[in-house]
Amino acid sequence: MTEEFTFVATGDSFITRRLPTSQSTEFKELAELIGTGDFRFTNFEVTTPGKNPMPSPVSGGTWASGKPEVVGDLKEYGFNCVAWANNHTLDYLYNGLEETQKQLEKAGFVHAGVGGHLADASAPKYMETAAGRVALIAVTSTFHETWIAGEQRRDVPGRPGVNGLRYRSKYQTTEENLKLLKEIAEQVGINARRNLDILEGFLPEDPSGEVVFGEYKFSEGPESRLERAPEPKDMERVIRSIHEAKRQADYVVVSVHSHEMQGEDKQAAADFIEAASRTFIDEGAHAVLGHGPHIVRGIEIYRKRPIFYSLGNFIFQNDTVDFLPADFYAKHGLPADSNVADGIDARSKNNTIGLGTNPLVWESVIPRWKMKDGELTELHLYPIDLGFGQKRYQRGWPELTNNDKVLKDLQALSKPYGTAIDIQKHIGVVKV
């Protein structure tokens, strides 16, 4: 790796509308910036289920779908690889997954994180460039438990799905609180089904010293707190992929989709995501690209390699899907003959709550960085604006901006990681 390699990455592309034009100044400026990278990445956060879509009974929020042509619109921006392991991958079940994969491959994208079985979903996917070969591995920590891809056996095929990164939650509280929890559990019978399943052999016995309260397990400690750690089995699988990829490519990039946070602070990455990201670098990854919460999070330069805990949004159009299933309308107490506009009005309480009212959702950055001999040599951050305050059918398209606010926010969010960001002519320059 003697030559310098250039990376450009964006966060979530939740694209549900066709690109109006590729001739606008705003589009051309973005395409020019993206086109300077050898590796040009986005997270594809919708499905393209095509005709007769079959909705899942559960969704990542909005049942995310777009016309098949939106994949080509992303290609117009200049991206050459995508992750699509996220909380919307199976919004339209296996058929939606398969149709989306067809469109990604038709457009010529290298794509990772989803597959017909676990080996496929977790495999590194390789991209050839004039400057070198790059491997992309993608995981998601935010997904319905049934969406994780299944392993193949000699007698049973695998299951389509995502490359999941699960985590374990450890709740600690005082001896007094444990006694109270145990009493309440016994009084209301919240563990009755679980207790019976243990007696009948369908579940293993709970470890001694733990108090189970519904889905949650508590142990005694000096104070009340929550600790989370990535699931060892999932970490081992990702690490195996990294070890394979670093022997097969010049650079290894890991994409991590995660909505989990610290408490109620969406700008703070979850503890287990920080731990997992550093481990990925320790094991050989050259960069970790986080996304998911639809706002930016801090940047850490760890062992001379970047970890972006969230790149926010690149395109965000979750209010302009063409259709929604009956489950969505029922959730919001709407009659069967309701339409999408009715549904979005109900969810947002007529545009007074929700993501549309949060300005942080509609500003982000595009990082462009260079590496040589496996180490970071340069990292610049270009701020973008997605149209906060516009009508919901107008907002969501990105454009470069001279507004330094998001850069100042990133300065503060990155400071706890020891990352210093200068602002020079409306561009964030990370000290490396």
Coordinates of C-alpha atoms in Angstrom, one line a residue:
M1 CA 0.0 0.0 0.0
T2 CA 2.4 2.6 -1.1
E3 CA -0.1 4.8 -3.0
E4 CA -2.5 7.2 -1.3
F5 CA -6.1 6.0 -1.3
T6 CA -9.1 8.4 -1.1
F7 CA -12.4 7.6 0.6
V8 CA -15.7 9.4 0.5
A9 CA -18.6 8.3 2.6
T10 CA -22.1 9.4 3.5
G11 CA -24.7 8.3 6.0
D12 CA -28.3 7.1 5.3
S13 CA -29.8 7.4 1.9
F14 CA -33.5 7.1 2.6
I15 CA -34.5 7.9 -0.9
T16 CA -38.2 7.5 -1.9
R17 CA -38.5 10.1 -4.7
R18 CA -36.9 10.3 -8.1
L19 CA -33.9 12.6 -8.6
P20 CA -35.5 15.8 -10.1
T21 CA -32.5 16.6 -12.3
S22 CA -28.8 15.8 -12.6
Q23 CA -28.1 19.2 -14.1
S24 CA -28.6 21.4 -11.0
T25 CA -25.6 23.2 -9.5
E26 CA -26.4 21.5 -6.1
F27 CA -26.3 18.1 -7.6
K28 CA -23.2 18.7 -9.7
E29 CA -21.2 20.0 -6.7
L30 CA -22.1 16.9 -4.7
A31 CA -21.3 14.5 -7.5
E32 CA -18.0 16.2 -8.1
L33 CA -17.1 15.8 -4.4
I34 CA -18.2 12.2 -4.3
G35 CA -16.4 11.5 -7.5
T36 CA -13.0 12.4 -6.0
G37 CA -13.0 9.2 -4.0
D38 CA -11.8 5.8 -5.0
F39 CA -14.2 4.3 -2.4
R40 CA -17.6 6.1 -2.6
F41 CA -20.1 4.8 0.0
T42 CA -23.6 5.3 1.2
N43 CA -26.1 3.3 3.4
F44 CA -29.1 2.3 1.3
E45 CA -32.0 2.5 3.7
V46 CA -35.0 1.7 1.6
T47 CA -36.3 -1.4 -0.2
T48 CA -37.4 -1.6 -3.8
P49 CA -40.0 -4.3 -3.5
G50 CA -41.5 -3.8 -7.0
K51 CA -45.0 -5.0 -7.9
N52 CA -47.3 -6.7 -5.3
P53 CA -45.1 -5.9 -2.3
M54 CA -45.8 -8.1 0.8
P55 CA -45.3 -6.1 4.0
S56 CA -43.7 -7.5 7.1
P57 CA -45.8 -7.3 10.2
V58 CA -43.0 -5.3 11.8
S59 CA -41.0 -2.4 10.5
G60 CA -38.0 -0.3 11.4
G61 CA -40.4 2.7 11.6
T62 CA -41.7 3.7 8.2
W63 CA -42.2 0.7 5.9
A64 CA -39.4 2.0 3.6
S65 CA -39.8 1.6 -0.1
G66 CA -38.9 3.4 -3.3
K67 CA -39.3 2.8 -7.0
P68 CA -36.6 0.6 -8.5
E69 CA -35.2 3.6 -10.4
V70 CA -34.0 5.3 -7.2
V71 CA -31.1 2.9 -7.1
G72 CA -30.0 4.3 -10.4
D73 CA -30.4 7.8 -9.0
L74 CA -27.9 7.0 -6.3
K75 CA -25.5 5.8 -9.0
E76 CA -25.9 9.2 -10.6
Y77 CA -24.3 10.8 -7.5
G78 CA -21.2 8.6 -8.1
F79 CA -21.5 6.0 -5.3
N80 CA -19.9 2.7 -6.1
C81 CA -20.7 0.6 -3.0
V82 CA -23.5 0.5 -0.4
A83 CA -24.3 -1.2 2.9
W84 CA -27.9 -2.2 3.3
A85 CA -28.0 -4.1 6.6
N86 CA -30.3 -1.9 8.7
N87 CA -33.7 -1.8 10.4
H88 CA -35.6 -1.5 7.1
T89 CA -34.0 -4.4 5.1
L90 CA -37.0 -6.7 5.6
D91 CA -39.8 -4.2 5.7
Y92 CA -41.2 -6.1 2.7
L93 CA -40.1 -9.6 3.7
Y94 CA -37.9 -11.9 1.7
N95 CA -39.4 -10.9 -1.7
G96 CA -38.6 -7.3 -1.0
L97 CA -35.1 -8.2 0.0
E98 CA -34.6 -10.2 -3.2
E99 CA -36.0 -7.5 -5.4
T100 CA -33.8 -4.9 -3.8
Q101 CA -30.7 -7.0 -4.3
K102 CA -31.6 -7.4 -8.0
Q103 CA -31.7 -3.6 -8.4
L104 CA -28.4 -3.1 -6.6
E105 CA -26.7 -5.6 -8.7
K106 CA -28.3 -4.3 -11.9
A107 CA -26.9 -0.8 -11.1
G108 CA -23.4 -2.4 -10.6
F109 CA -23.1 -1.6 -6.8
V110 CA -20.8 -3.6 -4.6
H111 CA -23.1 -4.2 -1.7
A112 CA -22.7 -5.9 1.7
G113 CA -24.5 -6.8 4.9
V114 CA -27.4 -8.8 3.5
G115 CA -27.6 -12.1 1.8
G116 CA -29.5 -15.4 1.2
H117 CA -27.9 -16.9 4.3
L118 CA -25.6 -15.9 7.1
A119 CA -22.4 -16.7 5.3
D120 CA -23.4 -14.5 2.4
A121 CA -24.7 -11.6 4.6
S122 CA -21.5 -11.6 6.6
A123 CA -19.0 -12.0 3.8
P124 CA -16.6 -9.2 2.8
K125 CA -17.6 -7.8 -0.6
Y126 CA -14.7 -6.5 -2.7
M127 CA -14.3 -3.5 -5.0
E128 CA -11.6 -3.1 -7.5
T129 CA -10.2 0.4 -8.1
A130 CA -7.2 1.8 -9.9
A131 CA -5.8 2.8 -6.5
G132 CA -6.3 -0.6 -4.9
R133 CA -8.7 -3.2 -3.7
V134 CA -11.2 -2.5 -0.9
A135 CA -13.3 -4.9 1.2
L136 CA -16.7 -3.8 2.7
I137 CA -18.2 -5.6 5.6
A138 CA -21.6 -4.4 6.9
V139 CA -23.5 -5.1 10.1
T140 CA -26.5 -3.7 11.9
S141 CA -27.3 -3.7 15.6
T142 CA -30.8 -2.4 15.1
F143 CA -33.2 -5.0 13.6
H144 CA -36.1 -7.3 14.5
E145 CA -34.8 -10.5 16.0
T146 CA -36.3 -12.6 13.1
W147 CA -34.4 -10.6 10.5
I148 CA -30.9 -12.0 11.2
A149 CA -29.8 -14.2 8.4
G150 CA -29.7 -17.9 9.2
E151 CA -26.8 -20.4 8.9
Q152 CA -26.9 -23.1 6.4
R153 CA -26.8 -26.7 7.4
R154 CA -26.3 -29.9 5.4
D155 CA -30.0 -30.8 5.9
V156 CA -31.7 -27.3 6.1
P157 CA -31.0 -24.2 4.0
G158 CA -30.1 -20.9 5.5
R159 CA -32.4 -18.0 5.8
P160 CA -32.2 -14.6 4.0
G161 CA -31.5 -11.6 6.2
V162 CA -29.0 -9.2 7.7
N163 CA -25.6 -9.5 9.3
G164 CA -26.7 -8.8 12.8
L165 CA -24.6 -7.4 15.6
R166 CA -26.6 -8.3 18.7
Y167 CA -25.7 -7.1 22.2
R168 CA -26.2 -8.2 25.8
S169 CA -27.7 -5.8 28.4
K170 CA -26.6 -6.1 32.0
Y171 CA -28.8 -4.3 34.5
Q172 CA -27.5 -3.7 37.9
T173 CA -29.3 -2.3 40.9
T174 CA -29.1 -2.4 44.7
E175 CA -30.1 -5.3 47.0
E176 CA -33.2 -3.4 48.1
N177 CA -34.4 -2.8 44.6
L178 CA -33.8 -6.4 43.6
K179 CA -36.0 -7.6 46.5
L180 CA -38.7 -5.2 45.3
L181 CA -38.4 -6.3 41.7
K182 CA -38.7 -10.0 42.8
E183 CA -41.8 -9.2 44.8
I184 CA -43.5 -7.3 42.0
A185 CA -42.7 -10.1 39.5
E186 CA -44.2 -12.7 41.8
Q187 CA -47.3 -10.6 42.5
V188 CA -48.1 -9.8 38.9
G189 CA -46.9 -13.1 37.4
I190 CA -44.8 -11.4 34.7
N191 CA -42.4 -14.4 34.7
A192 CA -45.1 -17.1 34.7
R193 CA -44.7 -18.3 31.1
R194 CA -40.9 -18.2 31.4
N195 CA -41.0 -20.2 34.6
L196 CA -43.1 -22.9 32.9
D197 CA -40.9 -23.0 29.9
I198 CA -37.9 -23.6 32.1
L199 CA -39.7 -26.4 33.9
E200 CA -40.6 -28.1 30.6
G201 CA -37.1 -27.8 29.2
F202 CA -37.8 -25.2 26.5
L203 CA -35.5 -22.6 28.2
P204 CA -32.3 -23.0 30.3
E205 CA -32.4 -22.1 33.9
D206 CA -31.5 -18.6 34.8
P207 CA -28.0 -18.0 36.4
S208 CA -28.1 -17.9 40.1
G209 CA -28.1 -14.4 41.6
E210 CA -30.1 -12.9 38.8
V211 CA -33.6 -11.6 39.1
V212 CA -35.7 -11.8 35.9
F213 CA -38.4 -9.2 35.3
G214 CA -40.1 -10.0 32.1
E215 CA -37.5 -9.6 29.3
Y216 CA -34.9 -8.0 31.6
K217 CA -32.4 -9.6 33.9
F218 CA -31.0 -7.8 37.0
S219 CA -28.1 -8.5 39.2
E220 CA -26.9 -6.9 42.4
G221 CA -24.5 -4.0 42.4
P222 CA -23.6 -0.9 44.4
E223 CA -25.7 1.4 42.1
S224 CA -28.4 1.2 39.4
R225 CA -26.9 1.2 36.0
L226 CA -27.0 -0.5 32.5
E227 CA -23.9 -2.0 30.8
R228 CA -24.1 -3.4 27.3
A229 CA -21.6 -5.6 25.4
P230 CA -21.7 -6.9 21.9
E231 CA -22.7 -10.5 21.5
P232 CA -19.5 -12.6 21.4
K233 CA -20.8 -14.9 18.7
D234 CA -21.6 -12.0 16.4
M235 CA -18.3 -10.3 17.1
E236 CA -16.4 -13.5 16.3
R237 CA -18.1 -13.7 13.0
V238 CA -17.3 -10.1 12.0
I239 CA -13.7 -10.5 13.2
R240 CA -13.4 -13.6 11.0
S241 CA -14.6 -11.6 8.0
I242 CA -12.1 -8.8 8.8
H243 CA -9.2 -11.3 9.1
E244 CA -10.2 -12.8 5.7
A245 CA -10.6 -9.4 4.1
K246 CA -7.3 -7.9 5.2
R247 CA -5.5 -10.8 3.5
Q248 CA -7.5 -10.2 0.3
A249 CA -7.6 -6.4 0.0
D250 CA -5.5 -3.3 0.5
Y251 CA -8.2 -1.7 2.8
V252 CA -11.0 -3.0 4.9
V253 CA -14.1 -0.9 5.8
V254 CA -16.7 -1.9 8.3
S255 CA -20.2 -0.3 8.1
V256 CA -22.2 -0.3 11.3
H257 CA -25.9 0.7 11.4
S258 CA -27.0 1.5 14.9
H259 CA -29.8 3.5 16.5
E260 CA -28.8 2.5 20.1
M261 CA -27.6 5.4 22.2
Q262 CA -26.5 6.4 25.7
G263 CA -29.7 6.8 27.7
E264 CA -31.9 9.2 25.8
D265 CA -29.0 11.1 24.1
K266 CA -29.2 10.3 20.4
Q267 CA -26.0 12.1 19.8
A268 CA -24.1 9.6 22.0
A269 CA -23.2 6.2 20.6
A270 CA -24.0 3.2 22.7
D271 CA -21.2 1.8 24.9
F272 CA -21.2 -1.5 23.0
I273 CA -20.9 0.2 19.7
E274 CA -17.8 2.1 20.8
A275 CA -16.3 -1.1 22.1
A276 CA -17.1 -3.1 18.9
S277 CA -15.8 -0.3 16.6
R278 CA -12.5 -0.2 18.4
T279 CA -12.2 -4.0 18.3
F280 CA -12.8 -3.9 14.5
I281 CA -9.9 -1.5 14.1
D282 CA -7.7 -3.6 16.5
E283 CA -8.5 -6.7 14.3
G284 CA -7.5 -5.0 11.0
A285 CA -10.3 -2.7 9.7
H286 CA -9.1 0.7 8.4
A287 CA -12.3 2.6 9.0
V288 CA -15.6 2.2 10.7
L289 CA -18.6 4.0 9.1
G290 CA -21.5 4.5 11.5
H291 CA -25.0 5.6 10.6
G292 CA -28.6 5.0 11.8
P293 CA -29.8 7.6 14.3
H294 CA -30.4 10.2 11.5
I295 CA -28.1 12.7 13.2
V296 CA -24.3 13.1 13.4
R297 CA -22.3 11.7 16.2
G298 CA -18.7 12.2 17.2
I299 CA -15.6 11.1 15.3
E300 CA -12.7 9.1 16.9
I301 CA -9.3 8.7 15.4
Y302 CA -8.3 5.4 16.9
R303 CA -4.8 4.0 16.1
K304 CA -4.5 6.4 13.2
R305 CA -7.8 5.1 11.7
P306 CA -11.2 6.9 11.7
I307 CA -14.3 5.8 13.4
F308 CA -17.4 7.8 12.4
Y309 CA -20.0 7.0 15.1
S310 CA -22.8 8.4 12.9
L311 CA -22.6 10.2 9.5
G312 CA -26.3 11.3 9.8
N313 CA -28.4 11.6 6.7
F314 CA -27.4 12.0 3.1
I315 CA -30.9 11.8 1.6
F316 CA -33.9 11.6 4.0
Q317 CA -37.4 11.2 2.5
N318 CA -39.2 9.0 5.0
D319 CA -42.5 11.0 4.7
T320 CA -42.9 10.5 1.0
V321 CA -43.2 6.7 0.4
D322 CA -45.9 5.8 -2.2
F323 CA -47.7 3.3 0.0
L324 CA -47.9 2.0 3.5
P325 CA -49.5 -1.3 4.8
A326 CA -52.6 -1.6 6.9
D327 CA -50.4 -2.2 10.0
F328 CA -49.2 1.4 9.8
Y329 CA -52.6 2.9 9.7
A330 CA -53.9 0.6 12.5
K331 CA -50.9 1.6 14.7
H332 CA -52.0 5.2 14.4
G333 CA -55.7 4.5 14.9
L334 CA -56.7 5.3 11.3
P335 CA -59.5 3.7 9.3
A336 CA -58.7 1.3 6.5
D337 CA -59.4 3.8 3.7
S338 CA -56.8 6.2 4.9
N339 CA -53.9 7.3 2.6
V340 CA -50.2 8.1 3.1
A341 CA -50.8 11.8 3.7
D342 CA -53.3 10.8 6.5
G343 CA -50.8 8.4 8.0
I344 CA -47.9 10.9 8.0
D345 CA -50.2 13.6 9.4
A346 CA -51.2 11.3 12.2
R347 CA -47.7 10.2 13.1
S348 CA -46.3 13.8 13.1
K349 CA -49.4 15.2 14.7
N350 CA -49.8 17.5 11.7
N351 CA -46.1 18.2 11.5
T352 CA -45.6 19.3 15.1
I353 CA -43.6 16.4 16.4
G354 CA -41.1 13.8 15.0
L355 CA -38.0 13.9 12.8
G356 CA -39.4 16.6 10.6
T357 CA -39.3 19.1 13.5
N358 CA -35.7 18.3 14.6
P359 CA -33.1 20.5 12.8
L360 CA -30.3 18.1 13.6
V361 CA -31.9 15.5 11.3
W362 CA -31.5 17.8 8.3
E363 CA -27.8 18.7 8.5
S364 CA -24.8 16.5 8.2
V365 CA -21.3 16.1 6.8
I366 CA -19.6 14.2 4.0
P367 CA -16.1 13.1 5.1
R368 CA -13.4 12.8 2.5
W369 CA -10.2 11.2 3.8
K370 CA -6.9 9.8 2.5
M371 CA -4.9 6.9 3.8
K372 CA -1.4 5.7 3.0
D373 CA 0.3 2.5 4.2
G374 CA -2.9 1.8 6.2
E375 CA -2.9 5.1 8.2
L376 CA -4.9 8.3 8.0
T377 CA -3.1 11.2 6.4
E378 CA -5.9 13.7 5.8
L379 CA -9.6 14.0 6.8
H380 CA -11.9 16.8 5.6
L381 CA -15.6 17.3 6.5
Y382 CA -18.0 19.0 4.1
P383 CA -21.2 20.2 5.6
I384 CA -24.5 19.5 3.8
D385 CA -28.1 20.8 4.3
L386 CA -31.2 18.7 3.6
G387 CA -33.8 21.5 3.8
F388 CA -35.1 21.8 7.3
G389 CA -38.3 23.9 7.3
Q390 CA -39.3 23.0 3.8
K391 CA -42.5 21.1 3.1
R392 CA -42.2 17.4 3.6
Y393 CA -42.4 16.6 -0.1
Q394 CA -39.6 19.1 -0.8
R395 CA -37.1 18.5 1.9
G396 CA -34.7 15.6 2.0
W397 CA -32.3 16.3 -0.9
P398 CA -28.8 17.3 0.1
E399 CA -26.7 20.2 -1.0
L400 CA -23.3 21.5 0.1
T401 CA -23.6 24.5 2.5
N402 CA -21.3 27.1 4.1
N403 CA -23.2 26.8 7.4
D404 CA -20.6 26.0 10.0
K405 CA -23.1 24.9 12.7
V406 CA -22.9 21.2 12.0
L407 CA -19.1 21.4 12.1
K408 CA -19.2 23.2 15.4
D409 CA -21.5 20.5 16.7
L410 CA -19.0 17.9 15.5
Q411 CA -16.2 19.7 17.3
A412 CA -18.0 19.3 20.6
L413 CA -19.2 15.7 19.9
S414 CA -15.7 14.6 18.9
K415 CA -13.8 16.3 21.7
P416 CA -14.4 13.5 24.3
Y417 CA -12.7 11.1 21.9
G418 CA -9.6 13.4 21.7
T419 CA -10.4 14.5 18.2
A420 CA -9.7 18.1 17.2
I421 CA -11.5 19.7 14.3
D422 CA -10.5 23.1 12.8
I423 CA -12.9 25.0 10.6
Q424 CA -11.2 26.4 7.5
K425 CA -13.3 28.2 4.9
H426 CA -16.5 26.2 5.9
I427 CA -14.7 22.8 5.8
G428 CA -13.9 20.8 8.8
V429 CA -10.2 19.7 9.0
V430 CA -9.4 17.0 11.4
K431 CA -6.0 17.0 13.0
V432 CA -4.4 13.7 12.3

